Amino acid sequence: MSLKGKHIVLGICGGIAAYKSVSLLRLFVKAGAEVQVVITPSGKEFITPVTLSSLSQKPVVSEFFTANTGEWHSHVQIGLWADAMVIAPATACSMGKMATGIADNMLVTTYLSMRAPVFAAPAMDFDMMIHPSTQRNLKQLEADGVKIIEPESGELASGLSGRGRMAEPETIFKTVEDYFANKEELKGKQVLITAGPTYERIDPVRFIGNFSTGKMGYAIAEEAANRGAEVVLVSGPTSLVAKHPGIKTIKVESARQMLEACREYFDNSDICIMSAAVADYAPSCVMEKKIKRERDDIDEIKLVKNPDIAATLGKEKQDGQIMVGFALETDHAKENGESKLRRKNLDMIVVNSLEDAGAGFGTDTNKIDILFADTRPALHFPLKSKTEVAKDILNTIQTLSPLQ
Ligand code: CTP
């Protein structure tokens, strides 16, 4: 009964995958949740409200009014009642309406009234899925905080094959179940995270940097906030935007600025996760004007060592504070990881190797090992999406003694 007493609004749109919503509804009910089905008018063409109301033991809501009694269905009340809204299947049409606020049916109106988290499991044909319009709407919904449950690849109702098939009911159920299981675990904890690259200026238009995109650090920040933590994300230059309202993002450029921002929050932090790819060196002086091409060869740009943020904070670490570092290695990953763990006074270090396909900068996946400062043996994880890796990292952090 993992969802015992949880109030779930199950939104069903008009797509062939609506038949799978019946299984999803059964999984929610079996797990102890109370489910209110809200269905679009075209959803009813695919699945009958009688089936849904029998399984949920609640009348299905579809119209603003019940025609014969004039009874008004309050989307606001449903929004206040819900602990989560799960829209499955989410069609291209409904997602377009949700992304632009076209509240012409009960499902979209309920979505707009929702205070609880919203999950959407898109389902459509491959060509519709990849259309720029759908992709734009998906991006918008993600930016609005909707948790998209990725569609799967495979045979589609059209006879075509490709990405667009709704995630299986078990996958959708597990995403929602995990969300509630992890929701409160870091409540009251302050988490400081560094992410992305740093840029060290040479002149007003050039810098020394690296290929980090910040994806791993941002995924950890989102996951920590999902678990109830108050997160400060000190981010180097990246195009990413942290969406969760529990994340305070501080944008910096250089390693020195990153250290300064971290110092401000370090003392109050329970957990510090240093995932930034900090440049180790910076030009000793920044040219005031752009270096011009007419100039002869530049013999040298003198570099000076940047502060080691993790090591500096590691030295100041107090009892009860947890410090986690990263090591991206090209060779001798374990040995280098171990040496950094000691040198920087970390409690654990996440090691990834550029020798592993799918690991490292810019990818959506990562393959990690975790090494500990205490005597416990290293943990090895298979290749996973960075969102899943973020969960593994936080699950592991939660086993460290200050959080026990
Ligand atoms: N780190 C940091 N400040 C630096 C360099 C690194 O905070 N100036 C942190 C990183 O965020 C990471 C860990 O230290 O958590 C290891 O970073 P890495 O670049 O792998 O290690 P370095 O100490 O720079 O060693 P090297 O570049 O020689 O491998």
Coordinates of C-alpha atoms and ligand atoms in Angstrom, one line a residue:
M1 CA 0.0 0.0 0.0
S2 CA 2.7 2.4 -1.0
L3 CA 0.3 5.2 -2.0
K4 CA -2.1 4.7 0.9
G5 CA -4.4 7.7 1.3
K6 CA -2.8 9.7 -1.5
H7 CA -5.3 11.6 -3.7
I8 CA -4.4 11.2 -7.4
V9 CA -6.2 12.9 -10.3
L10 CA -5.8 10.6 -13.3
G11 CA -6.2 12.7 -16.5
I12 CA -7.1 10.7 -19.6
C13 CA -6.9 12.3 -23.1
G14 CA -8.2 10.9 -26.4
G15 CA -5.6 8.5 -27.6
I16 CA -5.4 4.8 -28.3
A17 CA -3.2 4.4 -25.3
A18 CA -6.2 5.3 -23.1
Y19 CA -6.9 1.6 -22.8
K20 CA -3.6 1.3 -20.7
S21 CA -5.0 3.9 -18.3
V22 CA -7.3 1.2 -16.9
S23 CA -4.2 -0.8 -15.8
L24 CA -2.7 2.3 -14.4
L25 CA -5.8 3.1 -12.5
R26 CA -5.9 -0.4 -11.0
L27 CA -2.2 -0.1 -9.9
F28 CA -3.0 3.2 -8.1
V29 CA -6.1 1.8 -6.4
K30 CA -4.2 -1.4 -5.4
A31 CA -1.5 0.7 -3.8
G32 CA -4.1 2.4 -1.6
A33 CA -4.6 5.7 -3.5
E34 CA -7.9 7.4 -4.0
V35 CA -8.3 8.2 -7.7
Q36 CA -10.4 10.9 -9.4
V37 CA -10.6 10.3 -13.1
V38 CA -10.9 13.4 -15.3
I39 CA -11.3 12.6 -19.0
T40 CA -11.5 14.7 -22.1
P41 CA -14.5 14.4 -24.3
S42 CA -12.5 12.6 -26.9
G43 CA -11.0 10.3 -24.2
K44 CA -14.5 8.9 -23.8
E45 CA -14.4 7.8 -27.4
F46 CA -11.6 5.4 -26.5
I47 CA -12.6 4.2 -23.0
T48 CA -15.9 4.2 -21.3
P49 CA -16.4 6.2 -18.0
V50 CA -18.4 3.2 -16.6
T51 CA -15.2 1.1 -16.6
L52 CA -13.3 3.9 -15.0
S53 CA -15.8 4.8 -12.4
S54 CA -16.3 1.2 -11.4
L55 CA -12.6 0.8 -10.8
S56 CA -12.1 4.1 -9.1
Q57 CA -15.4 3.9 -7.2
K58 CA -15.9 7.6 -8.0
P59 CA -17.9 9.3 -10.7
V60 CA -15.7 10.2 -13.6
V61 CA -15.5 14.0 -14.3
S62 CA -15.6 15.1 -17.9
E63 CA -17.9 18.1 -18.4
F64 CA -18.1 21.3 -16.4
F65 CA -21.8 20.5 -15.6
T66 CA -23.8 17.3 -15.3
A67 CA -26.4 18.0 -18.1
N68 CA -29.6 16.7 -16.3
T69 CA -29.0 18.1 -12.8
G70 CA -27.0 21.2 -13.6
E71 CA -24.4 20.1 -10.9
W72 CA -21.1 22.0 -11.4
H73 CA -17.9 20.1 -11.2
S74 CA -15.3 22.3 -9.5
H75 CA -11.9 22.0 -11.0
V76 CA -10.6 24.2 -8.2
Q77 CA -11.8 21.7 -5.6
I78 CA -10.1 18.9 -7.5
G79 CA -6.9 21.0 -7.7
L80 CA -6.9 21.5 -3.9
W81 CA -7.8 17.9 -3.2
A82 CA -5.0 16.3 -5.3
D83 CA -1.6 15.2 -4.0
A84 CA -0.6 14.6 -7.7
M85 CA -2.1 14.8 -11.2
V86 CA -1.1 12.1 -13.7
I87 CA -2.0 12.7 -17.3
A88 CA -1.8 9.5 -19.2
P89 CA -2.1 9.4 -22.1
A90 CA -1.1 13.0 -22.7
T91 CA -1.9 13.7 -26.4
A92 CA -0.3 16.3 -28.6
C93 CA -3.6 18.3 -28.5
S94 CA -4.0 18.4 -24.8
M95 CA -0.3 19.2 -24.2
G96 CA -0.6 22.1 -26.7
K97 CA -3.6 23.4 -24.7
M98 CA -1.8 22.9 -21.4
A99 CA 1.3 24.7 -22.7
T100 CA -0.7 27.7 -23.8
G101 CA -3.5 27.7 -21.2
I102 CA -6.4 26.9 -23.5
A103 CA -8.8 25.8 -20.8
D104 CA -11.7 24.6 -22.9
N105 CA -12.3 21.3 -21.2
M106 CA -12.3 20.0 -17.7
L107 CA -8.9 18.3 -17.9
V108 CA -7.0 21.4 -18.9
T109 CA -9.0 23.5 -16.5
T110 CA -8.1 21.1 -13.7
Y111 CA -4.5 21.2 -14.8
L112 CA -4.5 25.0 -14.5
S113 CA -5.9 24.7 -11.0
M114 CA -3.5 22.1 -9.8
R115 CA -1.2 23.0 -6.9
A116 CA 0.2 19.5 -6.6
P117 CA 2.9 18.1 -8.9
V118 CA 1.8 17.1 -12.4
F119 CA 3.1 14.1 -14.3
A120 CA 2.4 13.7 -18.1
A121 CA 3.0 10.5 -20.1
P122 CA 2.9 11.6 -23.8
A123 CA 1.5 9.2 -26.4
M124 CA 1.3 9.8 -30.1
D125 CA 2.6 8.8 -33.4
F126 CA 6.3 9.2 -34.1
D127 CA 5.9 12.1 -36.6
M128 CA 3.7 14.0 -34.2
M129 CA 6.2 13.4 -31.5
I130 CA 9.1 14.8 -33.3
H131 CA 7.2 17.8 -34.8
P132 CA 8.7 21.1 -33.7
S133 CA 5.3 22.2 -32.3
T134 CA 5.1 19.1 -30.0
Q135 CA 8.7 19.5 -29.0
R136 CA 8.1 23.2 -28.2
N137 CA 5.1 22.4 -26.1
L138 CA 7.0 19.6 -24.2
K139 CA 9.8 22.1 -23.5
Q140 CA 7.3 24.6 -22.2
L141 CA 5.5 22.1 -20.0
E142 CA 8.9 21.0 -18.5
A143 CA 9.7 24.6 -17.9
D144 CA 6.4 25.0 -16.2
G145 CA 7.4 22.1 -13.8
V146 CA 5.5 19.2 -15.4
K147 CA 7.3 16.0 -15.0
I148 CA 7.4 14.3 -18.3
I149 CA 7.4 10.5 -18.3
E150 CA 9.3 9.7 -21.4
P151 CA 7.5 7.8 -24.1
E152 CA 9.0 4.5 -25.3
S153 CA 10.1 3.3 -28.7
G154 CA 8.3 0.5 -30.4
E155 CA 5.3 -0.4 -32.5
L156 CA 2.7 2.3 -32.7
A157 CA -1.0 2.1 -33.3
S158 CA -0.5 3.7 -36.8
G159 CA 1.6 0.7 -37.8
L160 CA 4.7 2.9 -37.8
S161 CA 7.5 2.2 -35.5
G162 CA 9.4 4.7 -33.4
R163 CA 9.3 6.8 -30.3
G164 CA 5.9 7.9 -29.1
R165 CA 4.4 4.8 -27.4
M166 CA 3.1 5.7 -23.9
A167 CA 5.3 4.5 -21.1
E168 CA 4.0 1.2 -19.6
P169 CA 1.5 1.6 -16.7
E170 CA 4.1 0.0 -14.4
T171 CA 6.7 2.6 -15.3
I172 CA 4.3 5.5 -14.8
F173 CA 3.1 4.0 -11.5
K174 CA 6.8 3.6 -10.3
T175 CA 7.6 7.2 -11.2
V176 CA 4.8 8.4 -9.0
E177 CA 5.5 5.9 -6.3
D178 CA 9.2 6.9 -6.2
Y179 CA 8.2 10.6 -6.1
F180 CA 6.2 10.1 -2.9
A181 CA 8.7 7.7 -1.4
N182 CA 11.5 10.2 -1.8
K183 CA 9.5 13.4 -1.2
E184 CA 10.2 14.2 2.4
E185 CA 13.6 12.5 2.8
L186 CA 15.7 15.6 2.8
K187 CA 13.1 17.9 4.3
G188 CA 14.8 20.6 6.4
K189 CA 18.2 20.0 4.9
Q190 CA 20.3 22.6 3.2
V191 CA 22.1 21.3 0.1
L192 CA 24.9 23.3 -1.6
I193 CA 25.7 22.1 -5.2
T194 CA 28.2 23.4 -7.7
A195 CA 27.6 22.7 -11.3
G196 CA 28.8 23.4 -14.8
P197 CA 32.1 24.7 -16.1
T198 CA 33.9 27.9 -15.0
Y199 CA 35.2 30.4 -17.5
E200 CA 38.4 32.2 -16.9
R201 CA 38.7 35.4 -18.9
I202 CA 41.6 36.1 -21.2
D203 CA 40.2 39.3 -22.7
P204 CA 36.7 40.7 -23.0
V205 CA 35.7 38.1 -25.6
R206 CA 37.8 35.0 -24.8
F207 CA 38.1 32.6 -22.0
I208 CA 39.6 29.3 -20.9
G209 CA 36.8 26.8 -20.2
N210 CA 35.9 23.2 -20.6
F211 CA 33.1 21.1 -22.1
S212 CA 31.0 20.6 -19.0
T213 CA 27.3 21.4 -19.6
G214 CA 26.1 21.1 -16.0
K215 CA 23.6 18.4 -16.7
M216 CA 24.7 16.2 -13.8
G217 CA 24.7 18.9 -11.2
Y218 CA 21.3 20.3 -12.3
A219 CA 19.8 16.8 -12.2
I220 CA 21.1 16.4 -8.6
A221 CA 19.7 19.8 -7.7
E222 CA 16.2 18.8 -9.1
E223 CA 16.3 15.5 -7.3
A224 CA 17.4 17.0 -4.0
A225 CA 14.6 19.6 -4.2
N226 CA 12.1 16.9 -5.1
R227 CA 13.1 15.2 -1.8
G228 CA 12.3 18.4 0.1
A229 CA 15.8 19.9 0.5
E230 CA 16.4 23.6 0.2
V231 CA 19.0 23.8 -2.5
V232 CA 21.5 26.4 -3.4
L233 CA 22.9 25.7 -6.9
V234 CA 26.1 27.7 -7.7
S235 CA 26.3 27.3 -11.4
G236 CA 29.0 28.2 -13.9
P237 CA 27.9 29.3 -17.4
T238 CA 25.4 26.9 -18.9
S239 CA 22.1 27.2 -20.8
L240 CA 20.3 25.0 -18.3
V241 CA 17.6 26.5 -16.0
A242 CA 16.7 24.9 -12.7
K243 CA 12.9 24.5 -12.5
H244 CA 12.0 23.4 -9.0
P245 CA 10.9 26.3 -6.8
G246 CA 13.1 24.8 -4.0
I247 CA 16.3 25.6 -5.9
K248 CA 18.0 29.0 -5.6
T249 CA 20.4 29.4 -8.5
I250 CA 23.4 31.6 -8.3
K251 CA 25.1 32.2 -11.6
V252 CA 28.8 32.7 -11.6
E253 CA 31.5 32.8 -14.2
S254 CA 34.9 32.0 -12.7
A255 CA 36.3 29.7 -10.1
R256 CA 37.0 32.6 -7.7
Q257 CA 33.4 33.8 -8.0
M258 CA 32.2 30.2 -7.5
L259 CA 34.3 29.9 -4.3
E260 CA 33.0 33.3 -3.1
A261 CA 29.3 32.2 -3.6
C262 CA 29.9 28.8 -1.9
R263 CA 31.5 30.5 1.1
E264 CA 28.3 32.5 1.7
Y265 CA 26.2 29.3 2.0
F266 CA 28.7 26.7 3.2
D267 CA 28.4 27.2 7.0
N268 CA 24.6 26.5 6.9
S269 CA 24.8 23.6 4.5
D270 CA 24.2 20.0 5.6
I271 CA 25.3 18.5 2.4
C272 CA 27.8 20.0 -0.2
I273 CA 28.0 18.3 -3.6
M274 CA 30.8 19.6 -5.8
S275 CA 29.9 18.6 -9.3
A276 CA 31.4 21.6 -11.1
A277 CA 34.2 21.2 -13.6
V278 CA 36.3 24.0 -12.2
A279 CA 39.1 25.3 -14.3
D280 CA 42.3 24.7 -12.4
Y281 CA 44.1 27.7 -13.9
A282 CA 43.2 31.3 -14.8
P283 CA 45.1 33.9 -16.8
S284 CA 47.2 35.9 -14.4
C285 CA 45.8 39.1 -15.8
V286 CA 42.8 39.8 -18.0
M287 CA 43.5 42.0 -21.1
E288 CA 41.3 45.1 -20.9
K289 CA 40.9 45.3 -24.7
K290 CA 40.3 42.5 -27.2
I291 CA 43.6 40.9 -28.4
K292 CA 43.8 41.9 -32.0
R293 CA 44.8 39.7 -34.9
E294 CA 47.3 42.2 -36.2
R295 CA 49.4 41.4 -33.2
D296 CA 52.4 39.1 -33.7
D297 CA 52.4 35.7 -32.1
I298 CA 51.5 35.6 -28.5
D299 CA 54.4 34.0 -26.8
E300 CA 52.6 33.1 -23.6
I301 CA 49.5 33.6 -21.6
K302 CA 50.7 33.2 -18.0
L303 CA 48.3 31.1 -15.9
V304 CA 48.0 31.1 -12.2
K305 CA 46.4 28.4 -10.0
N306 CA 42.8 28.8 -9.1
P307 CA 41.5 28.0 -5.6
D308 CA 40.4 24.4 -5.1
I309 CA 36.8 25.0 -3.9
A310 CA 36.2 21.4 -2.7
A311 CA 39.5 21.3 -0.8
T312 CA 39.1 24.8 0.7
L313 CA 35.6 23.9 2.0
G314 CA 36.7 20.4 2.9
K315 CA 39.3 21.9 5.3
E316 CA 36.5 23.9 7.0
K317 CA 34.1 21.0 7.2
Q318 CA 32.4 20.7 10.6
D319 CA 31.1 17.5 12.2
G320 CA 27.7 16.6 10.7
Q321 CA 28.4 18.2 7.4
I322 CA 28.7 16.0 4.4
M323 CA 31.1 16.7 1.5
V324 CA 30.7 14.9 -1.8
G325 CA 33.1 15.4 -4.8
F326 CA 33.3 14.2 -8.4
A327 CA 36.2 13.0 -10.4
L328 CA 36.1 12.7 -14.1
E329 CA 39.1 10.7 -15.1
T330 CA 40.7 9.6 -18.4
D331 CA 42.8 6.9 -16.8
H332 CA 43.4 5.3 -13.4
A333 CA 39.9 6.4 -12.3
K334 CA 39.9 4.5 -9.0
E335 CA 43.3 5.5 -7.8
N336 CA 42.8 9.2 -8.8
G337 CA 39.3 9.2 -7.2
E338 CA 40.7 7.8 -4.0
S339 CA 43.5 10.3 -3.9
K340 CA 41.1 13.2 -4.4
L341 CA 38.7 11.8 -1.7
R342 CA 41.6 12.1 0.9
R343 CA 43.2 15.3 -0.4
K344 CA 39.9 17.2 -0.3
N345 CA 38.6 15.7 2.9
L346 CA 35.5 14.4 1.2
D347 CA 33.0 11.8 2.6
M348 CA 32.4 10.2 -0.7
I349 CA 33.4 10.8 -4.3
V350 CA 31.6 10.0 -7.5
V351 CA 34.0 8.7 -10.1
N352 CA 33.2 8.6 -13.8
S353 CA 35.6 7.7 -16.5
L354 CA 35.8 9.1 -20.0
E355 CA 36.9 5.6 -21.1
D356 CA 33.3 4.5 -20.5
A357 CA 30.9 5.1 -23.5
G358 CA 28.0 7.3 -22.5
A359 CA 29.8 8.9 -19.5
G360 CA 31.2 12.4 -19.1
F361 CA 30.4 15.9 -20.4
G362 CA 27.3 16.7 -22.5
T363 CA 25.8 13.3 -22.6
D364 CA 22.3 12.5 -21.1
T365 CA 23.7 9.4 -19.5
N366 CA 26.5 8.6 -17.0
K367 CA 28.2 5.5 -15.5
I368 CA 29.5 6.0 -12.0
D369 CA 31.4 4.4 -9.2
I370 CA 31.1 5.7 -5.7
L371 CA 34.1 5.6 -3.3
F372 CA 33.8 6.3 0.4
A373 CA 36.1 7.8 3.0
D374 CA 35.1 5.2 5.6
T375 CA 35.8 1.5 5.2
R376 CA 32.8 0.5 3.1
P377 CA 33.5 -1.0 -0.3
A378 CA 33.0 1.0 -3.5
L379 CA 29.7 0.9 -5.3
H380 CA 29.5 0.3 -9.0
F381 CA 26.5 1.4 -11.1
P382 CA 25.5 0.6 -14.7
L383 CA 25.0 3.2 -17.4
K384 CA 21.9 5.2 -16.6
S385 CA 20.2 8.5 -17.5
K386 CA 21.6 11.4 -15.5
T387 CA 18.2 11.7 -13.7
E388 CA 18.5 8.2 -12.5
V389 CA 22.2 8.7 -11.6
A390 CA 21.1 11.7 -9.5
K391 CA 18.8 9.4 -7.6
D392 CA 21.5 6.8 -7.0
I393 CA 23.9 9.6 -5.7
L394 CA 21.3 11.0 -3.3
N395 CA 20.2 7.5 -2.1
T396 CA 23.8 6.8 -1.3
I397 CA 24.4 10.2 0.4
Q398 CA 21.3 9.4 2.6
T399 CA 23.1 6.3 3.9
L400 CA 26.0 8.4 5.3
S401 CA 26.2 8.6 9.1
P402 CA 25.3 12.3 9.6
L403 CA 21.9 11.6 8.0
Q404 CA 21.2 8.4 9.8
Ligands
CTP1 N1 37.2 21.0 -7.7 C1 37.0 22.2 -7.1 N2 37.8 23.3 -7.4 C2 38.8 23.1 -8.2 C3 39.0 21.9 -8.9 C4 38.2 20.8 -8.6 O1 36.0 22.3 -6.3 N3 39.6 24.1 -8.5 C5 36.3 19.9 -7.3 C6 35.4 19.4 -8.4 O2 34.2 20.0 -8.4 C7 35.3 17.9 -8.1 C8 36.6 17.6 -7.4 O3 37.1 18.8 -6.9 O4 34.3 17.7 -7.1 C9 37.6 16.9 -8.4 O5 37.8 17.7 -9.5 P1 38.8 17.4 -10.6 O6 38.9 18.4 -11.6 O7 38.6 15.9 -11.1 O8 40.1 17.3 -9.7 P2 41.4 18.2 -9.6 O9 41.6 18.4 -8.1 O10 41.2 19.5 -10.4 O11 42.5 17.3 -10.2 P3 43.0 17.0 -11.7 O12 42.4 18.1 -12.5 O13 44.5 17.1 -11.6 O14 42.5 15.7 -12.0

